[in-house]
Short mmCIF file of C-alpha atoms and ligand atoms in Angstrom, two decimals:
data_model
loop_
_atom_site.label_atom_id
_atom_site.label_comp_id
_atom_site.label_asym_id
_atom_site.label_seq_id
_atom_site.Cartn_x
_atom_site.Cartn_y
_atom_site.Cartn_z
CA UNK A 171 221.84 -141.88 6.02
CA UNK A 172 220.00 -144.94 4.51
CA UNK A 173 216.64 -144.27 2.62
CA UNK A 174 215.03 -146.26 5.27
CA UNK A 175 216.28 -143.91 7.77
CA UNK A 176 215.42 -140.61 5.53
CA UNK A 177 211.81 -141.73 5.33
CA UNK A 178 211.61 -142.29 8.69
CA UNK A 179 212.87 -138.89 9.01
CA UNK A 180 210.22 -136.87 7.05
CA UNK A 181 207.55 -138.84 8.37
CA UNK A 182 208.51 -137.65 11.99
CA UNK A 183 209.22 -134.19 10.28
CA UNK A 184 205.77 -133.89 8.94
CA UNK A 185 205.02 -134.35 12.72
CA UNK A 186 204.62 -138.09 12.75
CA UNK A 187 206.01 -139.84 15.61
CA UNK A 188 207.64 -142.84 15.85
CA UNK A 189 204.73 -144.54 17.63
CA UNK A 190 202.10 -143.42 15.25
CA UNK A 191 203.85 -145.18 12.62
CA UNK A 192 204.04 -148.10 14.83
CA UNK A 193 200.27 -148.15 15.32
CA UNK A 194 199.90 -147.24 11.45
CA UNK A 195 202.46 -150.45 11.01
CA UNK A 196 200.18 -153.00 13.07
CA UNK A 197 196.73 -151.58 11.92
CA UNK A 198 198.04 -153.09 7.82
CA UNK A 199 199.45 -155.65 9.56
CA UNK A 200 196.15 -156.83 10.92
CA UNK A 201 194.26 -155.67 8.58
CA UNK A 202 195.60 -157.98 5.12
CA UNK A 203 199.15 -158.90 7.03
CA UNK A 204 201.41 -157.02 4.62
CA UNK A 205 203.99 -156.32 7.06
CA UNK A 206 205.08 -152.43 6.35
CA UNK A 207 208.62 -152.40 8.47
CA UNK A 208 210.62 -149.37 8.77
CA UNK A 209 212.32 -149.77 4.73
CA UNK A 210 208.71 -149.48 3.47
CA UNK A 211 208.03 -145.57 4.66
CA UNK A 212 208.32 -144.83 1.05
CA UNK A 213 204.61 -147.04 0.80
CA UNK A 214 203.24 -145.58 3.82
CA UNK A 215 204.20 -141.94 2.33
CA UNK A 216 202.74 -142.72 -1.30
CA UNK A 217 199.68 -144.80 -0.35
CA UNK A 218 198.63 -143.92 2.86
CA UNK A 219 199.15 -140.34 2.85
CA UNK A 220 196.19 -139.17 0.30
CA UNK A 221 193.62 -141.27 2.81
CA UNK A 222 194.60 -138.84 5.38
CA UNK A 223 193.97 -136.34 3.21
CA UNK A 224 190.51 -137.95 1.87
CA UNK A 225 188.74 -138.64 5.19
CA UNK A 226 189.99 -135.41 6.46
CA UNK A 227 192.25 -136.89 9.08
CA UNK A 228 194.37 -134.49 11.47
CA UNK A 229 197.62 -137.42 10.89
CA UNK A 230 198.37 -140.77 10.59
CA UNK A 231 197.43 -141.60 14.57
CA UNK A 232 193.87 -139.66 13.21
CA UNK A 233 193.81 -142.20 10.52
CA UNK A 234 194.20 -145.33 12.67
CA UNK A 235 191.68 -144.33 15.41
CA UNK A 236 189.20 -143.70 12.68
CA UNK A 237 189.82 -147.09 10.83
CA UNK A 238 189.61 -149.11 14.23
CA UNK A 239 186.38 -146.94 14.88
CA UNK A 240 183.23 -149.32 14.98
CA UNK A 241 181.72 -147.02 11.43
CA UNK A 242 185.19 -147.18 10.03
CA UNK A 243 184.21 -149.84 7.53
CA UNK A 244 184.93 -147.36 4.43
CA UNK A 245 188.58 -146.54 5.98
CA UNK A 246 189.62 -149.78 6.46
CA UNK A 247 188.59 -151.19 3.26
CA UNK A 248 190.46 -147.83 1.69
CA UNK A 249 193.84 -149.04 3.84
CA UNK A 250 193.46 -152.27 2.46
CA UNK A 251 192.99 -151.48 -1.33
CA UNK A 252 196.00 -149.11 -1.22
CA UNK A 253 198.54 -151.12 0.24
CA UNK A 254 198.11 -154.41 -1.42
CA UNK A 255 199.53 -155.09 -4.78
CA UNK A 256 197.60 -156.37 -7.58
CA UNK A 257 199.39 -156.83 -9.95
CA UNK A 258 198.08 -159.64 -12.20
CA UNK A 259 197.33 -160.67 -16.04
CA UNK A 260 196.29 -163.68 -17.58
CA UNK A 261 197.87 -166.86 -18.12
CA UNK A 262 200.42 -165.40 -15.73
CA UNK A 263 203.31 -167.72 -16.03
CA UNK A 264 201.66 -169.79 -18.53
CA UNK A 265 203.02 -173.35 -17.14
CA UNK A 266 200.55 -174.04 -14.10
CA UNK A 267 197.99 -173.47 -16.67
CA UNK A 268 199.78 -175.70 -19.26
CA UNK A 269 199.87 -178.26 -16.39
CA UNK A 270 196.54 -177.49 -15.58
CA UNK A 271 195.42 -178.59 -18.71
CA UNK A 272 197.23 -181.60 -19.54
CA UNK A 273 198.04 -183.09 -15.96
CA UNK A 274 195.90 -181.99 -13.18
CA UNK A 275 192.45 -181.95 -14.36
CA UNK A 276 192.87 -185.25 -16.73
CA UNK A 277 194.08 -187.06 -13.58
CA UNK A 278 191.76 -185.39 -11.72
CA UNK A 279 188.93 -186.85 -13.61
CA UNK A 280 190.09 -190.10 -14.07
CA UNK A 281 190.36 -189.97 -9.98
CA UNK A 282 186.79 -189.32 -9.34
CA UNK A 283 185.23 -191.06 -12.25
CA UNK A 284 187.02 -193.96 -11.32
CA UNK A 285 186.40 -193.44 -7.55
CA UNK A 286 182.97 -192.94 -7.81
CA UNK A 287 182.93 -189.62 -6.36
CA UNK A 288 180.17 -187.03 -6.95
CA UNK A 289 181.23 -185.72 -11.18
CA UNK A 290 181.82 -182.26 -8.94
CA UNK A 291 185.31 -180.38 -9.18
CA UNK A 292 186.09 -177.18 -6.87
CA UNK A 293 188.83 -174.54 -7.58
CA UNK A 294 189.73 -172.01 -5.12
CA UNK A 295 192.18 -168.64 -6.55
CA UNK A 296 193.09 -167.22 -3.18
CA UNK A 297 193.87 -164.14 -3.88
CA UNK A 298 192.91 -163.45 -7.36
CA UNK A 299 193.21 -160.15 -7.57
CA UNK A 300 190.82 -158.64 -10.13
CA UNK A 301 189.83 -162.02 -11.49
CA UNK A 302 192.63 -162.86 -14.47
CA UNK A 303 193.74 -165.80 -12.70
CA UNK A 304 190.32 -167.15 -12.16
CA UNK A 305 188.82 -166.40 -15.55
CA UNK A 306 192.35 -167.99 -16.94
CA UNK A 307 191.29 -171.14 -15.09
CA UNK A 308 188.11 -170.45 -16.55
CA UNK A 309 188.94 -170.45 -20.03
CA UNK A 310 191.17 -174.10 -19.43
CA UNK A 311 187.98 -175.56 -17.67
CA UNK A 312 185.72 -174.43 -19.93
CA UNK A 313 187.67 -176.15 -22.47
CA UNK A 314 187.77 -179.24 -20.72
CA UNK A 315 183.96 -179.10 -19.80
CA UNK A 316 182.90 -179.76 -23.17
CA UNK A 317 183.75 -183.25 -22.58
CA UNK A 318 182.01 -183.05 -19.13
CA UNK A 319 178.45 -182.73 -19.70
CA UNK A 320 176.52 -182.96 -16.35
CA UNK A 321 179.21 -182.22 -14.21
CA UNK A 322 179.55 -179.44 -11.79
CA UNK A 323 182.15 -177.24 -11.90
CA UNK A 324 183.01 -174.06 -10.53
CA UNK A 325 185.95 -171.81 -9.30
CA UNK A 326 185.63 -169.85 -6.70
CA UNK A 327 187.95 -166.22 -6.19
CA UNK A 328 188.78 -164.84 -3.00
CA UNK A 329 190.92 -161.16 -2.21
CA UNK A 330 191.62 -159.28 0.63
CA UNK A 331 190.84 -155.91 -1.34
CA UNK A 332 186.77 -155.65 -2.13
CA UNK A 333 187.49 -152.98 -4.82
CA UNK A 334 189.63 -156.06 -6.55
CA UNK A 335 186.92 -158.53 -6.16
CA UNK A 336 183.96 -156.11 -7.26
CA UNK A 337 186.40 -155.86 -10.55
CA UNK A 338 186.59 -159.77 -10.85
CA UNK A 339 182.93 -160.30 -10.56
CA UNK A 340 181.89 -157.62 -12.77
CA UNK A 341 184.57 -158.81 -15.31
CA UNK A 342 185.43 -156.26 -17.87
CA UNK A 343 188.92 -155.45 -18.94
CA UNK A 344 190.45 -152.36 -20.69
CA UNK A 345 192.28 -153.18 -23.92
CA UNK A 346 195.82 -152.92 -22.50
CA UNK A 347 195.02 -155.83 -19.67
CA UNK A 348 193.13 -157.84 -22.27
CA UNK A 349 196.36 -157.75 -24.12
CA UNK A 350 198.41 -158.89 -21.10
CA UNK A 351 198.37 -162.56 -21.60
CA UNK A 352 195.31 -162.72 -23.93
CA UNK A 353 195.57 -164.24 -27.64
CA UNK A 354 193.06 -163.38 -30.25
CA UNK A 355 191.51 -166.77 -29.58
CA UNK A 356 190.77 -166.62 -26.29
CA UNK A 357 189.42 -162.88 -26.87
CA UNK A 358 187.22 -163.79 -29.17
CA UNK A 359 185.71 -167.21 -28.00
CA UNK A 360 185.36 -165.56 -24.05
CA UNK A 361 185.14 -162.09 -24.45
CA UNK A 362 182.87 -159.59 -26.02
CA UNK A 363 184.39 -156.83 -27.45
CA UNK A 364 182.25 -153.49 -26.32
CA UNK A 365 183.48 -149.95 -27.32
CA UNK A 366 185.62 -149.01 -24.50
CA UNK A 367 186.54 -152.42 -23.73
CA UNK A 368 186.46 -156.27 -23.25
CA UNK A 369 183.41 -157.88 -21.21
CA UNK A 370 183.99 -161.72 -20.10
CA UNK A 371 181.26 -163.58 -22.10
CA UNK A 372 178.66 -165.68 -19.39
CA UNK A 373 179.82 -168.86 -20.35
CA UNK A 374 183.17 -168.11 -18.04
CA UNK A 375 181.37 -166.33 -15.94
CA UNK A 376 178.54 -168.76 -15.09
CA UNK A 377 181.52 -170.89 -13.77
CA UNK A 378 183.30 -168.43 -11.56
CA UNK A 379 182.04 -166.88 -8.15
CA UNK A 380 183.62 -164.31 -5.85
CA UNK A 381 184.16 -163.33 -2.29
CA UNK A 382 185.92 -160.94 -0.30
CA UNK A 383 188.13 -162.98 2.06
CA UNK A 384 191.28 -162.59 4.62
CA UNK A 385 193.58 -165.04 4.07
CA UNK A 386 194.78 -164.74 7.59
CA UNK A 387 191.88 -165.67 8.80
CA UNK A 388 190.34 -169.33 9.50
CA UNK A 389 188.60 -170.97 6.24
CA UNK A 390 184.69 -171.80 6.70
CA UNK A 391 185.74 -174.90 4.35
CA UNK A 392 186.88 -178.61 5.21
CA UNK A 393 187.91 -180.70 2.35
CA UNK A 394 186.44 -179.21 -0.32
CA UNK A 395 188.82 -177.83 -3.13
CA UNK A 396 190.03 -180.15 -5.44
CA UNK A 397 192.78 -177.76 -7.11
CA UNK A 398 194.23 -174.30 -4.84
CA UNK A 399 195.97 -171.06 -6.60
CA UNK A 400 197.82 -169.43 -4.02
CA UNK A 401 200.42 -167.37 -6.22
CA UNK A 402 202.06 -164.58 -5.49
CA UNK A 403 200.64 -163.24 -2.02
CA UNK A 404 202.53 -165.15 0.44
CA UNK A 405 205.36 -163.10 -0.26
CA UNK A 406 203.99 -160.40 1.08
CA UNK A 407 203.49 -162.23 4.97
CA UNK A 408 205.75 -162.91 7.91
CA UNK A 409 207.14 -166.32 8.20
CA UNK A 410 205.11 -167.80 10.52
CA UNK A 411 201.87 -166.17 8.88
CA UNK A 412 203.00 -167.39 5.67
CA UNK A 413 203.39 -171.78 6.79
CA UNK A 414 200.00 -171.15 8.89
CA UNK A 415 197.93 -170.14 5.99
CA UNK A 416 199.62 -172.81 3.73
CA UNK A 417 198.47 -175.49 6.10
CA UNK A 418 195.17 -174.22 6.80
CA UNK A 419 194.96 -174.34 3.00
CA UNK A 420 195.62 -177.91 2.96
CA UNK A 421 193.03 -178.60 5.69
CA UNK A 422 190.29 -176.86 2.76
CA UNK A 423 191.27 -179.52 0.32
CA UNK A 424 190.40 -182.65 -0.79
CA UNK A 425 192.24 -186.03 -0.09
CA UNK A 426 195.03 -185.74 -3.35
CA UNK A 427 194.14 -182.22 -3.97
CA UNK A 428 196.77 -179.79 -6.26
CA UNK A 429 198.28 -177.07 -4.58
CA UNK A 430 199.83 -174.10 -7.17
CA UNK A 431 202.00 -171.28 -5.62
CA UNK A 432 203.97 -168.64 -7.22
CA UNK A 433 206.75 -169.16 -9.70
CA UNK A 434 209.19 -168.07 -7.54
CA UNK A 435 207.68 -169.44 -4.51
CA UNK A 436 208.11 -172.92 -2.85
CA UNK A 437 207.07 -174.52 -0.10
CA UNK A 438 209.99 -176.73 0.45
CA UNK A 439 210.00 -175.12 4.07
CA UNK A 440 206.68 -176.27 5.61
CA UNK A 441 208.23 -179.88 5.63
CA UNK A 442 207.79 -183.27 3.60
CA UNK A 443 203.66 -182.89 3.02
CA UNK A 444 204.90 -180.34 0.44
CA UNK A 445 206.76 -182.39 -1.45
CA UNK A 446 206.93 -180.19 -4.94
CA UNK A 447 206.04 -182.00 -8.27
CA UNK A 448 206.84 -180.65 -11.70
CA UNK A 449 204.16 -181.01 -14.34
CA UNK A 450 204.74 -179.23 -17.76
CA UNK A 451 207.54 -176.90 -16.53
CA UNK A 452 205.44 -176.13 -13.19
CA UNK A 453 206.39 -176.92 -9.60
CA UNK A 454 202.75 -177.88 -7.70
CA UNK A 455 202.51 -179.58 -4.61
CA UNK A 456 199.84 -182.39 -3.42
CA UNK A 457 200.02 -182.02 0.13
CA UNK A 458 198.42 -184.19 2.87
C1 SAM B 239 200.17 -159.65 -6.65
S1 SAM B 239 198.47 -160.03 -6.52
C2 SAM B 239 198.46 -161.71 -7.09
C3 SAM B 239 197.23 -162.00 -7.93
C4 SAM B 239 197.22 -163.40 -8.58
N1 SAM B 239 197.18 -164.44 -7.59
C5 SAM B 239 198.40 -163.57 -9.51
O1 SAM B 239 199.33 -164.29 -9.15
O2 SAM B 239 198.40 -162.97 -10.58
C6 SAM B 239 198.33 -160.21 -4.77
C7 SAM B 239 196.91 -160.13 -4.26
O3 SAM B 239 196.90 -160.58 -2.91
C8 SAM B 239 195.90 -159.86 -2.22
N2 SAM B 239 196.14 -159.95 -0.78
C9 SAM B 239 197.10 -159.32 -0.04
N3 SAM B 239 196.97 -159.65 1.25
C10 SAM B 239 195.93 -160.52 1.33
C11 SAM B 239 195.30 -161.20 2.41
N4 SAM B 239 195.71 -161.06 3.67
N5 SAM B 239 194.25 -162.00 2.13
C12 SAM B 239 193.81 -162.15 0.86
N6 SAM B 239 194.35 -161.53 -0.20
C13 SAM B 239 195.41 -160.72 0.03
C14 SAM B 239 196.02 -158.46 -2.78
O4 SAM B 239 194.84 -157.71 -2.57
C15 SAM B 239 196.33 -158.73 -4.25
O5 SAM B 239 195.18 -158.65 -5.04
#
């Protein structure tokens, strides 16, 4: 019997049937779009099970009632934090930010100084996580912006999970993610060091601000974001999910904006508007 199979059959042994896991299914589905199919019991067993257990829920059709439930704001957010991975550190990858650095914001500024556009640049992480990837941009930026004075910069993190973005804005780090991607350098010129830990100085933080947002659901924004992060979530969405949000991305950018996607991700798909570029050892697209 496959494991897929075996899961399935202590879930319905535990006295889940097959259509509560159904509902179970389309309530995470709809909820953040991580699509939980059959092979992914194991997930539903190891993440789901101990919210049963902490909102006192008879089973897993309990569960989904009370999350769809009008004052199930504290379940759903629960569902959401447990299912989605988060996995992040800084400088993940290292290239985009290498090409970050030396191609896209110099050509970006040379493109609006020389166009005359408001000195204003825009950076969206979609899906940052608990904030490395934005306070990595952060750090490059803040870099650059010494050479900037007067101009208005700021990057902007977005994630399905609130208990994610409540650790972004409030941005402290234990030692061991500090020393996932961090070198002495950049701890001690953006961080300061506290006894239990690593708080992002204001500087960075000044330039970052955070919001809990779907990504499968439509952007307030039109042409705003100069440069996009969208790494390492897409994976986790059905096809058609996945080419929808990319374009609706594009629609939130400006006019020669820089799209960044996952390492192992590309976009070679959603046809020729995502023609890839490589910059410093890093694939980023300039759609529209
Ligand atoms: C693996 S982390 C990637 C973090 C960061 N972008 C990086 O590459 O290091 C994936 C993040 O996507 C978020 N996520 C999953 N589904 C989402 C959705 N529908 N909308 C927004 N964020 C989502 C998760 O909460 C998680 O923090």
């Amino acid at each position: 019997m496959s494991l897929a199979a075996q899961v399935q059959q202590t879930l319905s042994s535990a006295g889940t049937k097959d259509a509560d896991i159904s509902a179970l299914i389309d309530l995470v589905d709809e909820l953040c779009g991580v699509y939980l199919d059959e092979s992914k019991g194991y997930l539903i067993e190891s993440r789901l099970a101990p919210i049963v257990k902490r909102f006192e829920c008879r089973d897993y059709s309990d569960l989904v009632q009370r999350a769809k439930s009008l004052a199930g704001n504290d379940v759903r957010t629960e569902i959401v934090d447990a299912i989605t991975t988060h996995e992040t550190l800084f400088f993940r990858d290292e290239s985009p930010f290498n090409a970050l650095r030396f191609k896209v914001l110099p050509d970006l500024i040379e493109a609006i100084e020389s166009s005359g556009r408001p000195r204003r640049i825009r950076i969206w992480s979609a899906a940052c996580s608990t904030g490395q990837e934005v306070y990595s941009i952060a750090m490059v930026l803040h870099e650059i912006a010494q050479a900037l004075p007067g101009w208005d910069l700021q990057i902007f993190g977005t994630d399905v999970s609130p208990a994610s973005v409540e650790t972004a804005r409030r941005g402290w780090y234990s030692n061991l993610e500090v020393g996932r991607g961090l070198d002495d350098m950049n701890k001690s010129n953006y961080f300061i060091h506290e006894a239990s830990g690593w708080q992002v100085a204001q500087d960075l933080q000044r330039l970052a601000k955070f919001e809990v947002r779907n990504l499968l659901r439509p952007f307030p924004e039109k042409n705003q974001f100069d440069i996009v992060f969208c790494r390492n979530v897409a994976i986790y969405f059905k096809p058609d999910q996945r080419a929808d949000m990319f374009h609706r991305i594009v629609e939130t950018m400006t006019p020669g904006g820089w799209l960044f996607v996952g390492s192992a991700e590309r976009l070679s798909d959603l046809g020729s508007a995502f023609a890839p570029q490589t910059h410093c050892n890093c694939t980023v697209y300039r759609p529209k």
